[in-house]
XYZ file of C-alpha atoms in Angstrom:
640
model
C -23.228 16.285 -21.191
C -22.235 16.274 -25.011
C -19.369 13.643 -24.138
C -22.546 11.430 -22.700
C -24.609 12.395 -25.918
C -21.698 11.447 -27.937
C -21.625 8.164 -26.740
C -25.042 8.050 -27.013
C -26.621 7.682 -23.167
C -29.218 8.842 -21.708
C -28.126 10.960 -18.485
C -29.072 13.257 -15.597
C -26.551 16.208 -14.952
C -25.276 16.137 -11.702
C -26.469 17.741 -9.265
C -24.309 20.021 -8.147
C -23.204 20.189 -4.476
C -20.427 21.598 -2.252
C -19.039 20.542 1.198
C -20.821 22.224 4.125
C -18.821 25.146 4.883
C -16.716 25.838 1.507
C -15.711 28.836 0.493
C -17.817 31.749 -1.511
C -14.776 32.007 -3.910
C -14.725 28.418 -4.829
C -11.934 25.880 -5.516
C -10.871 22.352 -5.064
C -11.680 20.697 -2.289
C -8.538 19.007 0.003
C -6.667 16.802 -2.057
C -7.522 13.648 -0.760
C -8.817 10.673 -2.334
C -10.617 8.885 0.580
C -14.209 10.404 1.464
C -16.273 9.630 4.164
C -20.150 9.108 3.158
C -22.520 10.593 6.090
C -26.164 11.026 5.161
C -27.685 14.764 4.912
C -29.924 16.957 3.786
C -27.981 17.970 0.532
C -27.137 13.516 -0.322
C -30.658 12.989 0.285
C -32.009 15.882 -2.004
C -29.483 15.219 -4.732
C -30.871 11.261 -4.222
C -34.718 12.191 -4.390
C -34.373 14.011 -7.629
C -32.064 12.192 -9.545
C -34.371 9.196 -8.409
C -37.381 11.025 -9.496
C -35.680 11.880 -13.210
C -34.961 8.330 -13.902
C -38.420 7.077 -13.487
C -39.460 10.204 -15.770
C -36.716 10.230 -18.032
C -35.691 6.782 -18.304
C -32.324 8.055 -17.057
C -29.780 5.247 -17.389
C -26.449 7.481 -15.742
C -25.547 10.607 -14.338
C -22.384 12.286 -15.279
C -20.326 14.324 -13.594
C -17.899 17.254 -14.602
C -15.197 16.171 -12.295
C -11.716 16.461 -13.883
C -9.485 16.359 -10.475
C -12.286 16.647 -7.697
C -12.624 12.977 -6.022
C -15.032 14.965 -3.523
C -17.750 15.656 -6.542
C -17.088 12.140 -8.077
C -17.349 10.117 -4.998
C -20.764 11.910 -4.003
C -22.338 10.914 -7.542
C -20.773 7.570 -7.352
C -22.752 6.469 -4.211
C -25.753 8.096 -5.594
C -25.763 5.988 -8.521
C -24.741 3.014 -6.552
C -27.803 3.345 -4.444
C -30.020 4.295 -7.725
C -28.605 1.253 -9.580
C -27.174 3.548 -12.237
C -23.869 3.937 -14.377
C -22.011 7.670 -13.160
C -19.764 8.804 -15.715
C -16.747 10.952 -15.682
C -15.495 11.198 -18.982
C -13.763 14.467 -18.445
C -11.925 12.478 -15.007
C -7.689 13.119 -15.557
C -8.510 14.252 -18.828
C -5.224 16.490 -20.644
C -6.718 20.098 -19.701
C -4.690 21.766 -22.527
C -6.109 19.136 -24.572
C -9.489 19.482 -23.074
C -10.121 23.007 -23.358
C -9.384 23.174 -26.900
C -11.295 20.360 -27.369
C -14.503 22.371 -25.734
C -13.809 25.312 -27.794
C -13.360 23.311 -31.294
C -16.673 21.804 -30.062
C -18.561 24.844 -29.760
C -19.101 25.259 -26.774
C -19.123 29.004 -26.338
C -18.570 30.074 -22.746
C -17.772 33.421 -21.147
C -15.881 33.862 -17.517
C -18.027 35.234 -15.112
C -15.643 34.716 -11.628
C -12.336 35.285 -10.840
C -10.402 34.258 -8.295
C -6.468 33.091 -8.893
C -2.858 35.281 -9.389
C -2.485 36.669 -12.745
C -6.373 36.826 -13.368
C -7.858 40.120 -12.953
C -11.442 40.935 -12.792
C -11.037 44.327 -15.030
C -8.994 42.568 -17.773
C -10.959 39.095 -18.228
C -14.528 38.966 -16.928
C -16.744 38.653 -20.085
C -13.954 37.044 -22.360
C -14.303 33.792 -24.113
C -12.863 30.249 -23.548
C -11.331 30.707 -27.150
C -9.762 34.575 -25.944
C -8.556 33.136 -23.084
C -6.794 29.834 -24.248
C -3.478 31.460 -24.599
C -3.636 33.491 -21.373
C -4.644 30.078 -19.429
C -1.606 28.554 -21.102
C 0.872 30.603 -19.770
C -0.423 30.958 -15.868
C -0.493 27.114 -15.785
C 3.485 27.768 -17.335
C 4.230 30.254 -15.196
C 2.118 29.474 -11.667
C 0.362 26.189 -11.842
C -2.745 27.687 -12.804
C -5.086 25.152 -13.450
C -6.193 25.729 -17.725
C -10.127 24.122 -17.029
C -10.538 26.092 -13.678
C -10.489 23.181 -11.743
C -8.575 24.586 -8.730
C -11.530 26.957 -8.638
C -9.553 29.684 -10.353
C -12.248 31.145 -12.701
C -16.208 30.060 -13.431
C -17.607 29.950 -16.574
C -21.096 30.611 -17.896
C -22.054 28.952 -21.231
C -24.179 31.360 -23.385
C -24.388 28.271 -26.549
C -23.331 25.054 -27.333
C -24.339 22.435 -29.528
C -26.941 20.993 -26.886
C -28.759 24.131 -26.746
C -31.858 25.238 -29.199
C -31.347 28.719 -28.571
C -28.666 30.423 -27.584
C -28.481 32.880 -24.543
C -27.336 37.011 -25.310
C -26.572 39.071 -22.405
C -27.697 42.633 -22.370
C -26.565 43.989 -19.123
C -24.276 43.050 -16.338
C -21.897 44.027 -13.541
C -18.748 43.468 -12.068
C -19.045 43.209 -8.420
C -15.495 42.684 -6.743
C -15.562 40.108 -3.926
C -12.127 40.967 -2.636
C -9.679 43.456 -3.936
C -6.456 41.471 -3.170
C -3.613 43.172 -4.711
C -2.130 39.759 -6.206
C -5.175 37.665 -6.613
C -8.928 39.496 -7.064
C -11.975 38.203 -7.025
C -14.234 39.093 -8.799
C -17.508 38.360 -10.607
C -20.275 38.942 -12.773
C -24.010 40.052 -12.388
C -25.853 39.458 -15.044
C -28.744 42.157 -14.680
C -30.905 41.378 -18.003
C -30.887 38.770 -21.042
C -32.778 37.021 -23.737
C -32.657 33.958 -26.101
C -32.467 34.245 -29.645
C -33.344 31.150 -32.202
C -30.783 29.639 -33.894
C -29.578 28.615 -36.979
C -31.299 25.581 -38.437
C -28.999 22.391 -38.322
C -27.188 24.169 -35.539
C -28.835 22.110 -32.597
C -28.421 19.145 -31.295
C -28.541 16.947 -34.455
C -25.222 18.440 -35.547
C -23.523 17.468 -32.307
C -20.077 17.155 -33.200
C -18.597 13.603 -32.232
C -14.957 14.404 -31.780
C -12.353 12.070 -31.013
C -12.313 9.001 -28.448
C -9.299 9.659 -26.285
C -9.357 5.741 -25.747
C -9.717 5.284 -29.860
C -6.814 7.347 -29.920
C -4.338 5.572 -27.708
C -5.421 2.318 -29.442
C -4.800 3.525 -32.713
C -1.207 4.596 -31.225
C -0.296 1.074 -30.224
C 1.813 -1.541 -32.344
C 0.575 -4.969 -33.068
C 2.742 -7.937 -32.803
C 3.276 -9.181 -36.137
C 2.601 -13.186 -35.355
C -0.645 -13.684 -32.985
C -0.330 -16.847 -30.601
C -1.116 -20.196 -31.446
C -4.794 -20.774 -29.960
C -3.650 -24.471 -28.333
C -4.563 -24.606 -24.986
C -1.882 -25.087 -21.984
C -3.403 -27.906 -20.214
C -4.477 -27.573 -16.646
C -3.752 -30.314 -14.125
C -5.804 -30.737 -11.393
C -3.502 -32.200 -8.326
C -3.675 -32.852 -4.200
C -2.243 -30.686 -2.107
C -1.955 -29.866 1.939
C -5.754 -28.255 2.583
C -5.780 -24.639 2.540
C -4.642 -23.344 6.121
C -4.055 -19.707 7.554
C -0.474 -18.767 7.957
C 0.686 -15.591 9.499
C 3.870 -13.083 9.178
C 5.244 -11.273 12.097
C 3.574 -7.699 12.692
C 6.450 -5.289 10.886
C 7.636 -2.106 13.220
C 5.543 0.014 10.734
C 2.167 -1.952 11.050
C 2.258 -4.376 8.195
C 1.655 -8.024 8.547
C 0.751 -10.461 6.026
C -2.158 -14.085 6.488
C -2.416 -16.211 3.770
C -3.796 -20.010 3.628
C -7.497 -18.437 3.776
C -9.848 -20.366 1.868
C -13.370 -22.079 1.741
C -14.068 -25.310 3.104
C -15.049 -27.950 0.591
C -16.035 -30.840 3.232
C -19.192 -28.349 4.268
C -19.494 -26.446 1.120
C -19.188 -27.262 -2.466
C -20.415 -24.209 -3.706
C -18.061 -21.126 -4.615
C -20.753 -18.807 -2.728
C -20.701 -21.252 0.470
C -16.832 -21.305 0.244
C -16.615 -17.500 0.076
C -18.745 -16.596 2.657
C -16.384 -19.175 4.877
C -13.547 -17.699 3.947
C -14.229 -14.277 4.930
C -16.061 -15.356 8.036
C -12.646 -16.975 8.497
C -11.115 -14.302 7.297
C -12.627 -11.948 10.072
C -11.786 -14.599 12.563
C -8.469 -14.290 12.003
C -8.438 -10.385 11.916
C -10.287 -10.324 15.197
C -7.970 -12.565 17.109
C -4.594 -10.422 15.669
C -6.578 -7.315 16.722
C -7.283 -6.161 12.866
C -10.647 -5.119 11.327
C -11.598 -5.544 7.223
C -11.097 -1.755 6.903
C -7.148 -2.552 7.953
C -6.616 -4.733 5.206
C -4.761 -3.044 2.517
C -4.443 -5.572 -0.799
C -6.089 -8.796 -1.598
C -4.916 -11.591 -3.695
C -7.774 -14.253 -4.648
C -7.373 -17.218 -6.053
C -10.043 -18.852 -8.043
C -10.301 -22.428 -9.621
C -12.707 -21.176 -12.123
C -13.344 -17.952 -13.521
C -16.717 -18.054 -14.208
C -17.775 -17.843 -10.315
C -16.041 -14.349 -10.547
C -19.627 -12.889 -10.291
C -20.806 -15.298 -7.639
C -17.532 -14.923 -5.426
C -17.989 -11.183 -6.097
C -21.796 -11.116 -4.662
C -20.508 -12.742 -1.203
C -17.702 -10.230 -1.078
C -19.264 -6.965 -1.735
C -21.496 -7.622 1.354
C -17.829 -7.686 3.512
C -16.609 -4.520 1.787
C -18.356 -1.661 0.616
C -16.616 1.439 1.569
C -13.531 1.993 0.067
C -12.427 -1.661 -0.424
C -9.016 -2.574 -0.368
C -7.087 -2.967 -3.764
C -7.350 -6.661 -5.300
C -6.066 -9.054 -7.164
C -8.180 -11.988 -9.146
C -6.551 -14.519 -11.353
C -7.568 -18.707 -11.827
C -5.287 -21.351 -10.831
C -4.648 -24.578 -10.529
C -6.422 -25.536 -6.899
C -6.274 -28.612 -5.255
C -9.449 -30.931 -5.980
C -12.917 -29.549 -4.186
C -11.391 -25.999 -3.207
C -13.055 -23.289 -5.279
C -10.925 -20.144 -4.322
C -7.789 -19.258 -1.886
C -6.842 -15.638 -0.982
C -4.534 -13.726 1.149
C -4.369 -10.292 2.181
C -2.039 -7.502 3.673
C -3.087 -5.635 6.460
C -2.013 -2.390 7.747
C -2.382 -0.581 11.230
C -0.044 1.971 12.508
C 2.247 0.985 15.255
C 3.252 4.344 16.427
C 2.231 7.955 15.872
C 3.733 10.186 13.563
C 7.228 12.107 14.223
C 7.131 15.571 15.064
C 6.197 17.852 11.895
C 5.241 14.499 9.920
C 1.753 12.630 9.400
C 0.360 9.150 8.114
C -1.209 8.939 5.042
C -3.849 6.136 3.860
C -5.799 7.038 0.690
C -7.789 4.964 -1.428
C -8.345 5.422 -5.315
C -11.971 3.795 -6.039
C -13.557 5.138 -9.249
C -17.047 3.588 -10.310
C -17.388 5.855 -13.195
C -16.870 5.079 -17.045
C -14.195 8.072 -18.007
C -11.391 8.190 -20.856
C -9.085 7.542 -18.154
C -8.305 3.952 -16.553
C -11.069 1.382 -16.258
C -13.876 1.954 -13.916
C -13.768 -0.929 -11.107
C -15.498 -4.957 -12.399
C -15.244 -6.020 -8.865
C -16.066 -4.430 -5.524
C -12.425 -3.761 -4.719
C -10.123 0.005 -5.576
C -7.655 0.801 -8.100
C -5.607 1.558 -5.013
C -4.514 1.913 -1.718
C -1.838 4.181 -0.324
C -0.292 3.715 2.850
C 2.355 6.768 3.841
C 4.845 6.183 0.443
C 3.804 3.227 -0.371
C 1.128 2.231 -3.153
C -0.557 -1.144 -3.352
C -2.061 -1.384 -6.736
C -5.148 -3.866 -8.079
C -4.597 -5.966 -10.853
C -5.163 -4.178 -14.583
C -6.333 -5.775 -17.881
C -6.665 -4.530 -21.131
C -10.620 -2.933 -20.635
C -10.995 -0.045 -22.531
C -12.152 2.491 -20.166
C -15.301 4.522 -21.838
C -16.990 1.016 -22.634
C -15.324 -0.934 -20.096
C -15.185 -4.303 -23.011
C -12.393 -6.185 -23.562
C -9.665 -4.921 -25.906
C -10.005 -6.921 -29.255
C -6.380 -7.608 -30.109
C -3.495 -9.573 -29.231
C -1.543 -10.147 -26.150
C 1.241 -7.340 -27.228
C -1.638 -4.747 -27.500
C -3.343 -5.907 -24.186
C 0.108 -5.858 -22.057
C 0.704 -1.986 -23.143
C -3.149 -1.013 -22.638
C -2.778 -3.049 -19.051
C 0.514 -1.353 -18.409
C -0.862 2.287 -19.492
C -3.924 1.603 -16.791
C -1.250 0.953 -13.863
C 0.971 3.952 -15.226
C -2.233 5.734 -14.856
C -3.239 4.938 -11.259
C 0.003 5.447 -10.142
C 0.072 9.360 -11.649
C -3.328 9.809 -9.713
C -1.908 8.203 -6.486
C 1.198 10.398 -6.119
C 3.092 13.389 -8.109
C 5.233 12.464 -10.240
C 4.953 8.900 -9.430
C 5.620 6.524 -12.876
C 6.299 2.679 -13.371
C 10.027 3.547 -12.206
C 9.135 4.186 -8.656
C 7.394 0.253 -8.726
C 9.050 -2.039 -6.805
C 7.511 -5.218 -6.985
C 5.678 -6.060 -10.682
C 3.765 -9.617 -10.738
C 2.354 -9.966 -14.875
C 0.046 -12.967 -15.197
C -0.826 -14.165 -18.790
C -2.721 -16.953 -19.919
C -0.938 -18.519 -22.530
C 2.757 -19.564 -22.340
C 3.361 -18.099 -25.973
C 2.501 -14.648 -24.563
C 5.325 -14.516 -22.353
C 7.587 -12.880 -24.172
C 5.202 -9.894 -25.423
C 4.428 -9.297 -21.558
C 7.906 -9.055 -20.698
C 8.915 -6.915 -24.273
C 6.551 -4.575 -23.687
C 7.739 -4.150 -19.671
C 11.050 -3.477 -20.391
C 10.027 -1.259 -23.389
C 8.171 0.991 -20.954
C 10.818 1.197 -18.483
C 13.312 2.087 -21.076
C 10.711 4.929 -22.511
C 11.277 6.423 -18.355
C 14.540 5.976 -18.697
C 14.840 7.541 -21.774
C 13.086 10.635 -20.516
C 14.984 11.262 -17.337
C 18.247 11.097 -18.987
C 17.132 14.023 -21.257
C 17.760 15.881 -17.548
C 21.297 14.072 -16.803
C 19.737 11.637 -14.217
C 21.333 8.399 -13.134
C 19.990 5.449 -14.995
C 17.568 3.541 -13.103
C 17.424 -0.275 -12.311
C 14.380 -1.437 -13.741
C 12.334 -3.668 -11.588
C 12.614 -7.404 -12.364
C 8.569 -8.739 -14.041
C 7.346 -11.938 -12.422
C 5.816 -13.526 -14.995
C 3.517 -17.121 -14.767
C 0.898 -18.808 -17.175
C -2.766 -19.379 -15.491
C -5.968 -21.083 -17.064
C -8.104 -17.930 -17.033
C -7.955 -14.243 -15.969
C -10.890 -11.428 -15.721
C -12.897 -11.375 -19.148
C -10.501 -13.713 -20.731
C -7.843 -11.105 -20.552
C -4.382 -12.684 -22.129
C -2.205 -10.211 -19.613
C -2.947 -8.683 -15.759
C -0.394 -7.160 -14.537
C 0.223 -6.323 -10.358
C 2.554 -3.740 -9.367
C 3.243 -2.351 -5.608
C 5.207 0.491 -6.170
C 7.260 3.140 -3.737
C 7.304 7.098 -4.128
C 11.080 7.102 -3.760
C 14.010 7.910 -5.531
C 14.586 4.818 -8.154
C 18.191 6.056 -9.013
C 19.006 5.567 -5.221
C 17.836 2.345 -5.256
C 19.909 -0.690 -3.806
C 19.892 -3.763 -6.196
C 22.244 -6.811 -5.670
C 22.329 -10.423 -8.309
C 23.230 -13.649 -7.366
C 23.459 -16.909 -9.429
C 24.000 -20.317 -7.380
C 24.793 -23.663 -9.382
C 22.641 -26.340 -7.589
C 22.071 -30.171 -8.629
C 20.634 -29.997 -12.245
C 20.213 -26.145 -12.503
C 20.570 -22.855 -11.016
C 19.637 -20.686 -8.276
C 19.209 -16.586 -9.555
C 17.735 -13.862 -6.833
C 17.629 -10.173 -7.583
C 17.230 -8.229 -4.922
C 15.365 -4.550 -4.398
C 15.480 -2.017 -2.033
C 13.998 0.942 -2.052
C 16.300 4.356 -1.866
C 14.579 5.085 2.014
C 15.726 1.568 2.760
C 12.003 1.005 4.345
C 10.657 -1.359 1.490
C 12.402 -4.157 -0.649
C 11.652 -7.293 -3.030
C 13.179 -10.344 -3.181
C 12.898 -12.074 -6.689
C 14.124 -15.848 -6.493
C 14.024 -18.419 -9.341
C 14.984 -22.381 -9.778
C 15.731 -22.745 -13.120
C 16.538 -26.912 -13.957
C 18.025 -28.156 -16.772
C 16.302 -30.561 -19.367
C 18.667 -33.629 -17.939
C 17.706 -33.054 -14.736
C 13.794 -32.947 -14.773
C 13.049 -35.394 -12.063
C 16.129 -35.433 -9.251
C 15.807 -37.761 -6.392
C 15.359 -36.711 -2.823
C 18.694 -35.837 -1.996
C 18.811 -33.543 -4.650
C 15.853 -31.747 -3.451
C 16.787 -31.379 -0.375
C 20.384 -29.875 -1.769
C 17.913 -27.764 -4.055
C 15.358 -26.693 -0.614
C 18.444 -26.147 1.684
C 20.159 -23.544 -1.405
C 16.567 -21.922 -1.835
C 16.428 -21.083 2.399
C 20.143 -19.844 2.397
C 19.813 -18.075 -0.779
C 16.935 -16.027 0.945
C 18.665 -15.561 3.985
C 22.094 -13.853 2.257
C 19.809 -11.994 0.327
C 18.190 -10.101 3.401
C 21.408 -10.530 5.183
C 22.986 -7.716 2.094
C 19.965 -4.938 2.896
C 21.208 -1.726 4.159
C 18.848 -1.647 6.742
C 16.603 -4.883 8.434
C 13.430 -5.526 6.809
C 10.557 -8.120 7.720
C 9.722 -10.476 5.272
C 6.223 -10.601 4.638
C 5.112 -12.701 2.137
C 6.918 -15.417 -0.308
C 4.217 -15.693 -3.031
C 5.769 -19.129 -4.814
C 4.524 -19.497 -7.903
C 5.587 -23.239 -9.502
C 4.708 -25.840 -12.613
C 1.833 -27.764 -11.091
C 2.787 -29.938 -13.786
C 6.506 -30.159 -12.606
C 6.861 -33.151 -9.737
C 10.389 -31.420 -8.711
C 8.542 -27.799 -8.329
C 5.524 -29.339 -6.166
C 8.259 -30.852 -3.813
C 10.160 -27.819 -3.820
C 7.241 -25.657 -2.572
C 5.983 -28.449 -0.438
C 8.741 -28.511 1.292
C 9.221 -24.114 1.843
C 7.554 -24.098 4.864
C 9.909 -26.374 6.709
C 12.921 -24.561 5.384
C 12.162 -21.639 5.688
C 11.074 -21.942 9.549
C 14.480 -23.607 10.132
C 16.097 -20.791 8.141
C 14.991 -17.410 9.171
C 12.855 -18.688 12.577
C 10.111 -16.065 13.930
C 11.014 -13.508 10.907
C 10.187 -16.229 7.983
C 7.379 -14.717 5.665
C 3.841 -15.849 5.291
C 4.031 -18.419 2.213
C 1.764 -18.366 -0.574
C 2.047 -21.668 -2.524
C 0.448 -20.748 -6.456
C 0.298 -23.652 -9.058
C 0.804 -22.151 -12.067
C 0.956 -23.570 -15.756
C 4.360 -22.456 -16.840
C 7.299 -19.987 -15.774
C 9.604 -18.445 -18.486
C 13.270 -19.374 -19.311
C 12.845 -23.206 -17.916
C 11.447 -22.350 -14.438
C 10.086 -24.577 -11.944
C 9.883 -22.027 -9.300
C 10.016 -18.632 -8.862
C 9.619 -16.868 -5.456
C 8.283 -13.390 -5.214
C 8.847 -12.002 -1.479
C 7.517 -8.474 0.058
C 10.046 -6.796 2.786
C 9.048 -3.813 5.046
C 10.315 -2.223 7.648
């Protein structure tokens, strides 16, 4: 509550509630990250009240204390969603080191009244401080993985004053009563048998709150400018024909995966974005229902819109299809073909076969509502991200700084590392250990061609920063993963950078990467190829780079350039140490380029002839520029 007060809202503390059947010594709940809401007794009563202190209090949020527990945070978060209000979790991944001095600095003077975790002992530290037992807590989390704030449920606390309070609590008598006298790990608590308040201090109160430091403030401060800003010119955005928006389907991987794209609104019956949306996803579920998919299978989104200011309107039609645990998404504007108002596609997931002996599946999803210090709270009704077994889809991240959830004011430099941070961020809470070197497949969309090359410095100066830090240990070096980046009229709250990553928990020393450069009519060919070290997942990246001579070939040339493209792709899958499915060949190309529209026009032919049955689902994406002379650049997802 004093992080809420120091922000300055109004909020209701939460209400406190465990899962039906938990432990009397406490502790963290199963780490898992997907929930299931059912109604109760305790959701309804924690509901009623909170609902009731709002129309007293003019409650605006509710915070809760959650610093690792997704079970407390999700319960508050569909609370508030029902009640209309904000939930807040400033305390949410917070540094606990960091945090608990940051308590005790504060004032906050709290004494441990349970124990329950090796190397804690009910004789030795019932009664003591936070500030007596900072070191102790240091060294168990050194030497045992004790967790320093008690979040595993190690040790309670019971705060006797803080600045919040006007009087301050004394204890007169208590007990120790020991719960169970294990010989490694005790527990034990205590009874407090008789107390009083006592006055305080005048000033000490409330008023002289101390505000502390803004983790987010912090990290700012901490980043480096660019020196020049970009020009403000616009890039100009074409508007152009193209074949109407159609579904298109990948083969179903061994694994489960398979990828439709094509799905879009239908601007001959509807020429509103809301109209088109709800078409989409009605044809959306059409197509699910016929491949024998649900919504709850689909995994990531990519979405397409012509303008960004329907992002609201498209996002009021698409809450009412998911609500739950949404799948991760994507949301940038492009260059659409006249009277089509958005275009998505989406990967789906189902497993094809159960488990091996001693092994299990794994889906979790990673949806936080609540305004924290940590990564931004969700703007759409989609999660930060879905995991499937070891692999993590991510959503799209742009600079939003996460306690106030506005825009970051500076330049495009600033906004890639504060958009890069976010997905380093998501990634640490989807898996241990798991950084930007275990991504695989990085997509960075910016909105003006002059911030290209801050997007792509600021990439490879976090990879470098990994690589830096494993080497300390004598690891291999790792191949960084190759950035996609394309220029698009508008992205969420007129973010310059968003930046997509799927990523793998793997080994990224192990990795497989091969090159390739192909001379073709008037420019090059270049693929990179990734595969991840358990050989299940790879990415293909594939550019057509043309020379400024050659800006308009004729059709023999294109067909030269369409025929190198398909066999390009097909000796690049052909070199993977084990087979993989294509999924998806996102194409991004210059809308404003005749030779790239022909180029992509003319995919889905070659590939078909190329790679048959196995060709990916294609994903055609006008975009306003590509870096180092570009027309095309192919993106393509391979599983297993």
């Amino acid at each position: 509550m004093m992080k809420d007060r120091q922000t300055g809202r109004q909020t209701g503390r939460q209400a406190e509630t465990a899962p039906q059947g938990a432990s009397s010594t406490g502790g963290l709940p199963k780490s898992a990250l997907t929930y299931e809401l059912h109604g109760g007794v305790t959701g309804s009563g924690a509901r009623i009240w909170i609902a009731l202190f709002q129309e007293k209090e003019g409650v605006e949020a509710v915070s809760v204390g959650a610093i690792l527990s997704d079970y407390q945070r999700v319960r508050v978060e569909n609370v508030c969603s029902r009640l209309q209000l904000q939930p807040l979790a400033y305390l949410w991944w917070r540094d606990q080191a960091a945090l608990l001095k940051e308590m005790i600095s504060s004032g906050v003077h709290a004494l441990l009244i349970k124990v329950a975790a090796f190397g804690l002992d009910p004789g030795k530290h019932l009664g003591k401080t936070l500030a007596e037992m900072e070191l102790c807590l240091q060294q168990l989390s050194q030497k045992y993985g004790v967790h320093i704030c008690g979040e595993g449920g190690e040790y309670e606390t019971f705060t006797t004053d803080c600045p919040l309070f006007k009087k301050k609590i004394v204890i007169d008598e208590m007990e120790t009563v020991i719960h169970s006298a294990d010989a490694f790990a005790p527990v034990g608590y205590l009874r407090f048998t008789q107390m009083h308040t006592e006055d305080k201090d005048i000033g000490s109160t409330e008023s002289a709150l101390p505000l502390g430091s803004c983790p987010c403030q912090s990290a700012i401060d901490k980043m480096t400018e660019e020196a020049v800003y970009a020009d403000k010119t616009q890039d100009i955005q074409e508007e152009f024909t193209s074949n109407a928006c159609r579904p298109w389907c990948s083969a179903r991987s061994s694994v489960g995966y398979q990828w439709i794209t094509g799905i879009g609104g239908l601007p001959s019956e509807h020429t509103d974005v809301q109209g088109q949306t709800q078409h989409a996803l009605t044809q959306l579920q059409g197509e699910l229902k016929e491949r024998g998919f649900q919504l709850k299978h689909i995994v990531l989104v990519h979405l397409y819109v012509k303008n960004m200011e329907d992002f609201a309107e498209v996002n009021s039609v698409y809450c009412t299809f998911f609500s739950h645990n949404p799948p991760a998404r994507v949301c940038v504007q492009t260059c659409l073909s006249a009277g089509q108002l958005l275009q998505m596609d989406v990967l789906l997931h189902d497993w094809t076969l159960p488990p091996q002996d001693g092994c299990f599946h794994q889906r979790d999803t990673l949806h936080v509502q609540s305004l924290s210090h940590w990564a931004p709270a969700n703007i759409g009704p989609y999660s930060q991200a879905v995991r499937v077994d070891e692999a993590v889809f991510c959503a799209g991240q742009i600079a939003l700084v996460p306690c106030t959830m506005k825009l970051l004011n500076r330049g495009p430099a600033s906004q890639a590392q504060m958009s890069y941070s976010h997905v380093e961020k998501v990634l640490s809470a989807m898996g241990q250990n798991l950084t930007l070197s275990h991504v695989l497949q990085a997509h960075c969309y910016v909105s003006h061609h002059s911030y290209i090359p801050s997007a792509k410095e600021v990439w490879s100066s976090k990879l470098q920063e990994k690589q830096d830090q494993v080497a300390c240990f004598g690891a291999e070096e790792i191949q960084g993963t190759p950035l996609v980046v394309a220029v698009v009229p508008s992205l969420p709250r007129g973010a310059a950078v968003e930046l997509h990553v799927i990523a793998v928990q793997d080994d990224p020393a192990e990795r497989t990467f091969s090159h390739q450069a192909l001379d073709v009519p008037g420019g090059t060919i270049q693929w990179d190829l990734l595969q991840s070290s358990t050989g299940q997942y790879a990415t293909l990246s594939l550019s057509v780079s043309l020379t400024g001579s050659c800006t308009s070939p004729g059709l023999a040339e294109t067909e030269t350039i369409l025929q190198a493209l398909g066999s390009s792709m097909q000796q690049a899958v052909a070199q993977m140490k084990k087979t993989l499915s294509p999924l998806c060949a996102r194409v991004f190309y210059r809308s404003s380029s005749r030779i790239a529209r022909e180029l992509s026009a003319g995919l889905e032919g070659c590939l078909e002839s190329m790679l048959g049955q196995s060709r990916p689902a294609l994903v055609l994406v006008p975009v306003l520029e590509l870096p180092d002379c570009a027309a095309l650049h192919l993106s393509c997802w391979l599983s297993i």
